[in-house]
mmCIF file of C-alpha atoms in Angstrom:
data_model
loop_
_atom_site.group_PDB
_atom_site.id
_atom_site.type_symbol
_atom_site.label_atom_id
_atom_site.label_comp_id
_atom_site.label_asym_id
_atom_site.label_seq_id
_atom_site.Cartn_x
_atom_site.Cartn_y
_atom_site.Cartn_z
ATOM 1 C CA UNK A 6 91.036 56.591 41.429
ATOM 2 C CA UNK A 7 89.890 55.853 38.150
ATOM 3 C CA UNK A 8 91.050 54.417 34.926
ATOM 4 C CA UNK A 9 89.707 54.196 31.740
ATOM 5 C CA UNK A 10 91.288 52.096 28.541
ATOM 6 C CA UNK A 11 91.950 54.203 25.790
ATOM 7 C CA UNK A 12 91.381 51.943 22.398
ATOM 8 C CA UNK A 13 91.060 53.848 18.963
ATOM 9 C CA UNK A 14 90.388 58.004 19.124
ATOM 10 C CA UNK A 15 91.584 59.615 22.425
ATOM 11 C CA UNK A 16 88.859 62.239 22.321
ATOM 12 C CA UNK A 17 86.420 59.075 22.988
ATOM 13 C CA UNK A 18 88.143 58.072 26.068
ATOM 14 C CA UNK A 19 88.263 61.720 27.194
ATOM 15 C CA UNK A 20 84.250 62.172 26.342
ATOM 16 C CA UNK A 21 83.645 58.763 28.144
ATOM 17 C CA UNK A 22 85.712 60.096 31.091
ATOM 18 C CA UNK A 23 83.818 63.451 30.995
ATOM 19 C CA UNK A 24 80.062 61.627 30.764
ATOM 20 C CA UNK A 25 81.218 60.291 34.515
ATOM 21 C CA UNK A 26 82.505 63.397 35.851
ATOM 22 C CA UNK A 27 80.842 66.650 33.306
ATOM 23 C CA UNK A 28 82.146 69.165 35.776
ATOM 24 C CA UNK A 29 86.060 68.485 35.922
ATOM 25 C CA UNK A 30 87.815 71.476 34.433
ATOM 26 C CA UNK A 31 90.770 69.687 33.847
ATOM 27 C CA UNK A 32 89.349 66.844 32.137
ATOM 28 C CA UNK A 33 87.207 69.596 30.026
ATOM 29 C CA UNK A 34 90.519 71.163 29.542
ATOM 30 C CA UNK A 35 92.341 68.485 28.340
ATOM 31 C CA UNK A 36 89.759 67.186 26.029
ATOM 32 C CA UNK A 37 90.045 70.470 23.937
ATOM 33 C CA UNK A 38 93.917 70.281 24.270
ATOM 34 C CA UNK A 39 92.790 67.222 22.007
ATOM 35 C CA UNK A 40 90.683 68.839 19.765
ATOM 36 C CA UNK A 41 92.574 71.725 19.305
ATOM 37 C CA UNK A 42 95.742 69.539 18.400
ATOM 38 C CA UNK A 43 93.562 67.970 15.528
ATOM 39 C CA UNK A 44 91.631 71.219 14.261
ATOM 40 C CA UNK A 45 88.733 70.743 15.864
ATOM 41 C CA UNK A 46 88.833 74.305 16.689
ATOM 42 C CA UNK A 47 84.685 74.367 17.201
ATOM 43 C CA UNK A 48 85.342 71.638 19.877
ATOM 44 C CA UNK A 49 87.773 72.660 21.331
ATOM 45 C CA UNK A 50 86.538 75.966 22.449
ATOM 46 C CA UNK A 51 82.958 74.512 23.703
ATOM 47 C CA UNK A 52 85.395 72.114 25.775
ATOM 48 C CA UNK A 53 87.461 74.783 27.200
ATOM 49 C CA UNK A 54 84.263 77.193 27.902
ATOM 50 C CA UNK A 55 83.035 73.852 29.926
ATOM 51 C CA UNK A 56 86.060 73.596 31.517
ATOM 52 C CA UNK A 57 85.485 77.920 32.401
ATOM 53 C CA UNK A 58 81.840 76.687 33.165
ATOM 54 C CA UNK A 59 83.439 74.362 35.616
ATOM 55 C CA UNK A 60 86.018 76.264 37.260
ATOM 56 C CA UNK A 61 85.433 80.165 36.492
ATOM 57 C CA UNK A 62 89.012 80.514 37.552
ATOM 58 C CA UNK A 63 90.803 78.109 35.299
ATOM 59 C CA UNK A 64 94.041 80.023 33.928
ATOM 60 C CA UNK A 65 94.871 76.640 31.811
ATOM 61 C CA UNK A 66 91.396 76.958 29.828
ATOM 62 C CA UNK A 67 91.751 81.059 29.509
ATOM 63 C CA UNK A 68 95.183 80.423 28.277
ATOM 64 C CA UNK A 69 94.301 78.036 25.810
ATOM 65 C CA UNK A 70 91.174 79.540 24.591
ATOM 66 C CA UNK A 71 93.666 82.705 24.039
ATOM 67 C CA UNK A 72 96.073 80.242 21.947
ATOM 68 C CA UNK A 73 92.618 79.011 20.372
ATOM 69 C CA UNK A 74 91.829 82.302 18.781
ATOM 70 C CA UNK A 75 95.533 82.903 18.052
ATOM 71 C CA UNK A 76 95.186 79.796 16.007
ATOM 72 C CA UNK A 77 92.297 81.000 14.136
ATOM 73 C CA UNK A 78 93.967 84.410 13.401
ATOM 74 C CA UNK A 79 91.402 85.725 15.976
ATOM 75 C CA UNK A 80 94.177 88.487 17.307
ATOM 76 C CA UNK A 81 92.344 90.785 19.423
ATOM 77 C CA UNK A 82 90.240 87.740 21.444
ATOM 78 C CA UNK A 83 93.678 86.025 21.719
ATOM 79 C CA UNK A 84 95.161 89.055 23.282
ATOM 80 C CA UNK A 85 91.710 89.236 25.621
ATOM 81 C CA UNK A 86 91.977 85.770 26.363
ATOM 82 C CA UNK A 87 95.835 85.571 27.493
ATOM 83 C CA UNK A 88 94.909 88.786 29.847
ATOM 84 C CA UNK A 89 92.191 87.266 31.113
ATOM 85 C CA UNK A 90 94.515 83.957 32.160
ATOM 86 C CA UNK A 91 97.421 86.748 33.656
ATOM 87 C CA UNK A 92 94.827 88.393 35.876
ATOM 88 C CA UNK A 93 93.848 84.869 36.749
ATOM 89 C CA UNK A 94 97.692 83.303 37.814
ATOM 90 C CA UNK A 95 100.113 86.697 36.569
ATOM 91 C CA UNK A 96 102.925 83.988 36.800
ATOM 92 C CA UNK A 97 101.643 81.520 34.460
ATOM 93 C CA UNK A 98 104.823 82.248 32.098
ATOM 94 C CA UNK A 99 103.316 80.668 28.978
ATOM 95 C CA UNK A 100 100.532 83.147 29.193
ATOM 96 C CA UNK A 101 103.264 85.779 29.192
ATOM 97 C CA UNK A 102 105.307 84.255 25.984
ATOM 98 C CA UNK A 103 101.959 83.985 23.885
ATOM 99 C CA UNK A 104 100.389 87.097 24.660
ATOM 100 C CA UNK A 105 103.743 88.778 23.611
ATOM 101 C CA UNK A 106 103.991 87.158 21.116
ATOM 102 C CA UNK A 107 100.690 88.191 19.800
ATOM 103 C CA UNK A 108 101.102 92.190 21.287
ATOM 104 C CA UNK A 109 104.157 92.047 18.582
ATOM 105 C CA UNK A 110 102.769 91.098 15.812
ATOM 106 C CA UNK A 111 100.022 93.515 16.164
ATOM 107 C CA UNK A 112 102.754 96.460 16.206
ATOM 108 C CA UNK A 113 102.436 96.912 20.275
ATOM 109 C CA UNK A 114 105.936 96.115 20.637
ATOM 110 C CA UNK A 115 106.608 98.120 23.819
ATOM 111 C CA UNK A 116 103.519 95.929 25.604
ATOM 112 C CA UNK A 117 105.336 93.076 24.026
ATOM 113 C CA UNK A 118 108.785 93.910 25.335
ATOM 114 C CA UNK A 119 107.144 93.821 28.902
ATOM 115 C CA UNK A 120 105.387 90.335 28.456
ATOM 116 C CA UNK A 121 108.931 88.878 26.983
ATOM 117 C CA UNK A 122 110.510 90.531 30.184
ATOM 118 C CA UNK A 123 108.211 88.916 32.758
ATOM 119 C CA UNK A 124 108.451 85.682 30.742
ATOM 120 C CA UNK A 125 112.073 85.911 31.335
ATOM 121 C CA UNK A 126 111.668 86.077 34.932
ATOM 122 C CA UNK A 127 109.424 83.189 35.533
ATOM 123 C CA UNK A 128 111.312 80.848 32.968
ATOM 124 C CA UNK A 129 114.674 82.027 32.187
ATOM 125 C CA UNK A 130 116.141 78.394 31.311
ATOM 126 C CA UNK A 131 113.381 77.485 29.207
ATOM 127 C CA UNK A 132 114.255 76.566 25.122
ATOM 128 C CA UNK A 133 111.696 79.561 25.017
ATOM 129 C CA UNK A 134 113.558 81.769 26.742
ATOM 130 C CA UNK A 135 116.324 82.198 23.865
ATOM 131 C CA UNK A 136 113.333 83.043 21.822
ATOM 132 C CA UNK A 137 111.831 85.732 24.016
ATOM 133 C CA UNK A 138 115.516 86.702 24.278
ATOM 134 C CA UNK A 139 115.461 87.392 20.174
ATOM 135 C CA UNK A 140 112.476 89.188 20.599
ATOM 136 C CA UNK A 141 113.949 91.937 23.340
ATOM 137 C CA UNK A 142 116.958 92.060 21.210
ATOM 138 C CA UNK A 143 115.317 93.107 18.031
ATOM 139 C CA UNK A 144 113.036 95.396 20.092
ATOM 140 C CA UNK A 145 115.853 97.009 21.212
ATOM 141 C CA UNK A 146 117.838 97.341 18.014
ATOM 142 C CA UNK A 147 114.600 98.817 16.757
ATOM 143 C CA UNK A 148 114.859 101.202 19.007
ATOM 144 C CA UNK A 149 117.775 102.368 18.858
ATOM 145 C CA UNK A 150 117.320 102.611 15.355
ATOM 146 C CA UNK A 151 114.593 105.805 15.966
ATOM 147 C CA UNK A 152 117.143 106.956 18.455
ATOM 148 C CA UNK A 153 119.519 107.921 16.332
#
């Protein structure tokens, strides 16, 4: 086990950590978590692609490279990349919320309504769940609204 002291900027200790082990995709990850939490959207993405590099089948970097482009108003690579991390782990329910989330405001609400619906089953007790609960019912009031 390793530790490493973390004085000053976080994203040093995570580079420092990464220069003694380049092919961890969860260290990768988690360095662009970092960047990506202070705008460093360039960096962030080259970190998550090296985390992809170093695991092809890392849902965690997918998913956040799909939150990434959501980020940068990027719609149609978010919606590839949450896909991408639902083929990879189809019960990673955050992958679900986002990609919903997205499939909505791009006007594909019925593609939405099933992404909030499998979110629902995977996390039904989350403080997100009321949310994806808010989105079904206004989906559904919107339909019934052509209904009639």
């Amino acid at each position: 086990k390793m530790t490493v002291a973390i004085k000053g900027d976080p994203t040093a200790a995570y580079e420092q950590v990464e220069a003694l082990d380049p092919v961890s995709a969860a260290g990768w990850n988690n360095l662009g978590l970092l960047h990506h939490r202070m705008s460093h959207y360039d960096k962030a993405g080259e970190c998550y692609r090296a985390a992809l590099a170093a695991d092809p089948t890392s849902c965690e970097a997918r998913y956040n490279l799909g939150a990434l482009h959501e980020d940068t108003r990027d719609l149609p690579a978010a919606i590839g990349w949450y896909r991408l991390a639902i083929e990879t782990n189809p019960d990673y329910a955050d992958s679900h919320f986002n990609l919903a989330g997205v499939l909505a405001r791009t006007g594909q609400r019925e593609d939405a309504e099933r992404h909030w619906l499998r979110y629902l089953e995977l996390d039904p007790e989350s403080r997100w769940a009321e949310i994806a609960r808010a989105h079904l019912g206004e989906a559904g009031a919107a339909g019934s609204e052509y209904q009639e």
